Amino acid sequence: MEKGIRESAHIREKHGWGDKYVVIYAGSHSAVYDLHILLDSAKELKEKPIQFVLMGDGRQKSDLQRRVKEECINNVQFLNPVPRKEVAQYIQAADLGIATLKKKRLLQYVYATKLLDYMAAGKPIVVGMEGVSCALIEKEAKCGICVSPEEKDELKNAIMKMYHMSIE
């Protein structure tokens, strides 16, 4: 068995992901990222076999954790940051990479580096962004779906589209 496959299986087992479709956000929980929209999607999809994993740390994390607890969003899991060299193993163990920026004009010109990590792992990606990151994912690399920032229904539908593609 290949080392990467063993590591992915170990991570999935360690975190109880089993056969769930794992949507991972790996990175900073800072103010420019719209992580509440991920919780909105998770809440609406909690009856599906989809697990949302938010790995990292930052100013938003405690507020996000509080919301998950208060609203009983049982398909969201928070993981502490891991050493940079291990991030790729977690992404490899997931099924879909995700990133969502807030709708701010300046952010249209920012490449979210986590997208490169997802691409390097060969994972499909859903992004809630505008501008250069969206063009990279959807038009240049053709490795995912781009939706409008802050549009929870578009985000949820893109996740479901990727989920259905994975089981076909």
PDB file of N, CA and C in Angstrom, residues 1 3 5 14 18 22 29 33 37 41 45-46 60 63 73 76-77 85 88 90 103 106 113 123 127 133 137 148 161:
ATOM      1  N   MET A   1       0.841  -1.183   0.000  1.00  0.00           N
ATOM      2  CA  MET A   1       0.000   0.000   0.000  1.00  0.00           C
ATOM      3  C   MET A   1       0.888   1.248   0.000  1.00  0.00           C
ATOM      4  N   LYS A   3       2.397   4.899   0.631  1.00  0.00           N
ATOM      5  CA  LYS A   3       2.481   5.675   1.865  1.00  0.00           C
ATOM      6  C   LYS A   3       1.383   6.739   1.947  1.00  0.00           C
ATOM      7  N   ILE A   5      -1.564   6.838   0.554  1.00  0.00           N
ATOM      8  CA  ILE A   5      -2.879   6.213   0.763  1.00  0.00           C
ATOM      9  C   ILE A   5      -3.026   5.787   2.215  1.00  0.00           C
ATOM     10  N   LYS A  14      -8.645   8.400  12.126  1.00  0.00           N
ATOM     11  CA  LYS A  14      -8.345   9.161  13.347  1.00  0.00           C
ATOM     12  C   LYS A  14      -9.425  10.202  13.651  1.00  0.00           C
ATOM     13  N   GLY A  18     -14.689   8.306   8.130  1.00  0.00           N
ATOM     14  CA  GLY A  18     -15.255   7.116   7.494  1.00  0.00           C
ATOM     15  C   GLY A  18     -15.515   7.306   6.008  1.00  0.00           C
ATOM     16  N   VAL A  22     -15.732  14.564   2.574  1.00  0.00           N
ATOM     17  CA  VAL A  22     -15.088  15.555   3.427  1.00  0.00           C
ATOM     18  C   VAL A  22     -14.733  16.811   2.634  1.00  0.00           C
ATOM     19  N   HIS A  29      -8.277  31.412   9.931  1.00  0.00           N
ATOM     20  CA  HIS A  29      -9.664  31.764  10.228  1.00  0.00           C
ATOM     21  C   HIS A  29      -9.715  33.281  10.456  1.00  0.00           C
ATOM     22  N   TYR A  33     -11.793  35.892   5.267  1.00  0.00           N
ATOM     23  CA  TYR A  33     -12.477  34.677   4.839  1.00  0.00           C
ATOM     24  C   TYR A  33     -13.893  34.645   5.398  1.00  0.00           C
ATOM     25  N   ILE A  37     -20.351  31.417   6.016  1.00  0.00           N
ATOM     26  CA  ILE A  37     -21.114  30.866   4.892  1.00  0.00           C
ATOM     27  C   ILE A  37     -20.891  29.350   4.790  1.00  0.00           C
ATOM     28  N   SER A  41     -23.885  26.535   4.915  1.00  0.00           N
ATOM     29  CA  SER A  41     -24.005  25.386   4.006  1.00  0.00           C
ATOM     30  C   SER A  41     -24.033  24.073   4.774  1.00  0.00           C
ATOM     31  N   LEU A  45     -26.941  21.169   4.919  1.00  0.00           N
ATOM     32  CA  LEU A  45     -26.594  19.853   4.368  1.00  0.00           C
ATOM     33  C   LEU A  45     -26.356  18.809   5.459  1.00  0.00           C
ATOM     34  N   LYS A  46     -26.789  19.078   6.688  1.00  0.00           N
ATOM     35  CA  LYS A  46     -26.443  18.166   7.782  1.00  0.00           C
ATOM     36  C   LYS A  46     -27.098  16.799   7.694  1.00  0.00           C
ATOM     37  N   GLN A  60     -11.520  34.377  14.010  1.00  0.00           N
ATOM     38  CA  GLN A  60     -12.903  33.925  13.877  1.00  0.00           C
ATOM     39  C   GLN A  60     -13.186  32.582  14.550  1.00  0.00           C
ATOM     40  N   ASP A  63     -15.599  32.201  17.625  1.00  0.00           N
ATOM     41  CA  ASP A  63     -16.965  32.584  17.260  1.00  0.00           C
ATOM     42  C   ASP A  63     -17.616  31.491  16.416  1.00  0.00           C
ATOM     43  N   ILE A  73     -24.772  22.239  14.827  1.00  0.00           N
ATOM     44  CA  ILE A  73     -24.368  21.888  13.459  1.00  0.00           C
ATOM     45  C   ILE A  73     -23.383  20.732  13.596  1.00  0.00           C
ATOM     46  N   VAL A  76     -19.800  19.631  11.321  1.00  0.00           N
ATOM     47  CA  VAL A  76     -18.633  20.514  11.245  1.00  0.00           C
ATOM     48  C   VAL A  76     -17.642  20.086  12.311  1.00  0.00           C
ATOM     49  N   GLN A  77     -16.409  19.980  11.899  1.00  0.00           N
ATOM     50  CA  GLN A  77     -15.337  19.583  12.814  1.00  0.00           C
ATOM     51  C   GLN A  77     -14.219  20.613  12.706  1.00  0.00           C
ATOM     52  N   LYS A  85       4.163  20.816   6.776  1.00  0.00           N
ATOM     53  CA  LYS A  85       4.425  19.605   5.986  1.00  0.00           C
ATOM     54  C   LYS A  85       3.287  18.586   6.079  1.00  0.00           C
ATOM     55  N   ALA A  88      -0.687  18.988   3.608  1.00  0.00           N
ATOM     56  CA  ALA A  88      -0.961  18.255   2.366  1.00  0.00           C
ATOM     57  C   ALA A  88      -1.583  16.894   2.644  1.00  0.00           C
ATOM     58  N   TYR A  90      -3.596  16.113   5.103  1.00  0.00           N
ATOM     59  CA  TYR A  90      -5.000  16.328   5.457  1.00  0.00           C
ATOM     60  C   TYR A  90      -5.828  16.661   4.213  1.00  0.00           C
ATOM     61  N   LYS A 103     -16.876  39.632   0.185  1.00  0.00           N
ATOM     62  CA  LYS A 103     -17.021  40.422  -1.038  1.00  0.00           C
ATOM     63  C   LYS A 103     -16.452  41.818  -0.802  1.00  0.00           C
ATOM     64  N   LEU A 106     -10.906  44.873  -3.166  1.00  0.00           N
ATOM     65  CA  LEU A 106      -9.474  44.585  -3.116  1.00  0.00           C
ATOM     66  C   LEU A 106      -9.173  43.090  -3.203  1.00  0.00           C
ATOM     67  N   THR A 113      -3.596  31.395  -1.322  1.00  0.00           N
ATOM     68  CA  THR A 113      -2.566  30.365  -1.473  1.00  0.00           C
ATOM     69  C   THR A 113      -3.064  28.966  -1.147  1.00  0.00           C
ATOM     70  N   LYS A 123      -7.098  17.886  -5.728  1.00  0.00           N
ATOM     71  CA  LYS A 123      -8.479  17.885  -5.246  1.00  0.00           C
ATOM     72  C   LYS A 123      -9.330  18.871  -6.033  1.00  0.00           C
ATOM     73  N   VAL A 127     -14.786  27.579  -4.794  1.00  0.00           N
ATOM     74  CA  VAL A 127     -14.380  28.868  -4.255  1.00  0.00           C
ATOM     75  C   VAL A 127     -15.532  29.852  -4.311  1.00  0.00           C
ATOM     76  N   SER A 133      -8.401  34.645  -8.319  1.00  0.00           N
ATOM     77  CA  SER A 133      -8.494  33.280  -7.782  1.00  0.00           C
ATOM     78  C   SER A 133      -9.585  32.491  -8.489  1.00  0.00           C
ATOM     79  N   ILE A 137      -9.046  28.990 -10.867  1.00  0.00           N
ATOM     80  CA  ILE A 137      -9.706  27.709 -10.605  1.00  0.00           C
ATOM     81  C   ILE A 137     -10.617  27.283 -11.745  1.00  0.00           C
ATOM     82  N   SER A 148     -20.293  33.154  -6.524  1.00  0.00           N
ATOM     83  CA  SER A 148     -20.222  34.528  -6.031  1.00  0.00           C
ATOM     84  C   SER A 148     -19.959  34.538  -4.529  1.00  0.00           C
ATOM     85  N   LYS A 161     -23.088  19.626  -6.121  1.00  0.00           N
ATOM     86  CA  LYS A 161     -22.708  19.195  -7.470  1.00  0.00           C
ATOM     87  C   LYS A 161     -21.428  18.352  -7.411  1.00  0.00           C
TER      88      LYS A 161
END
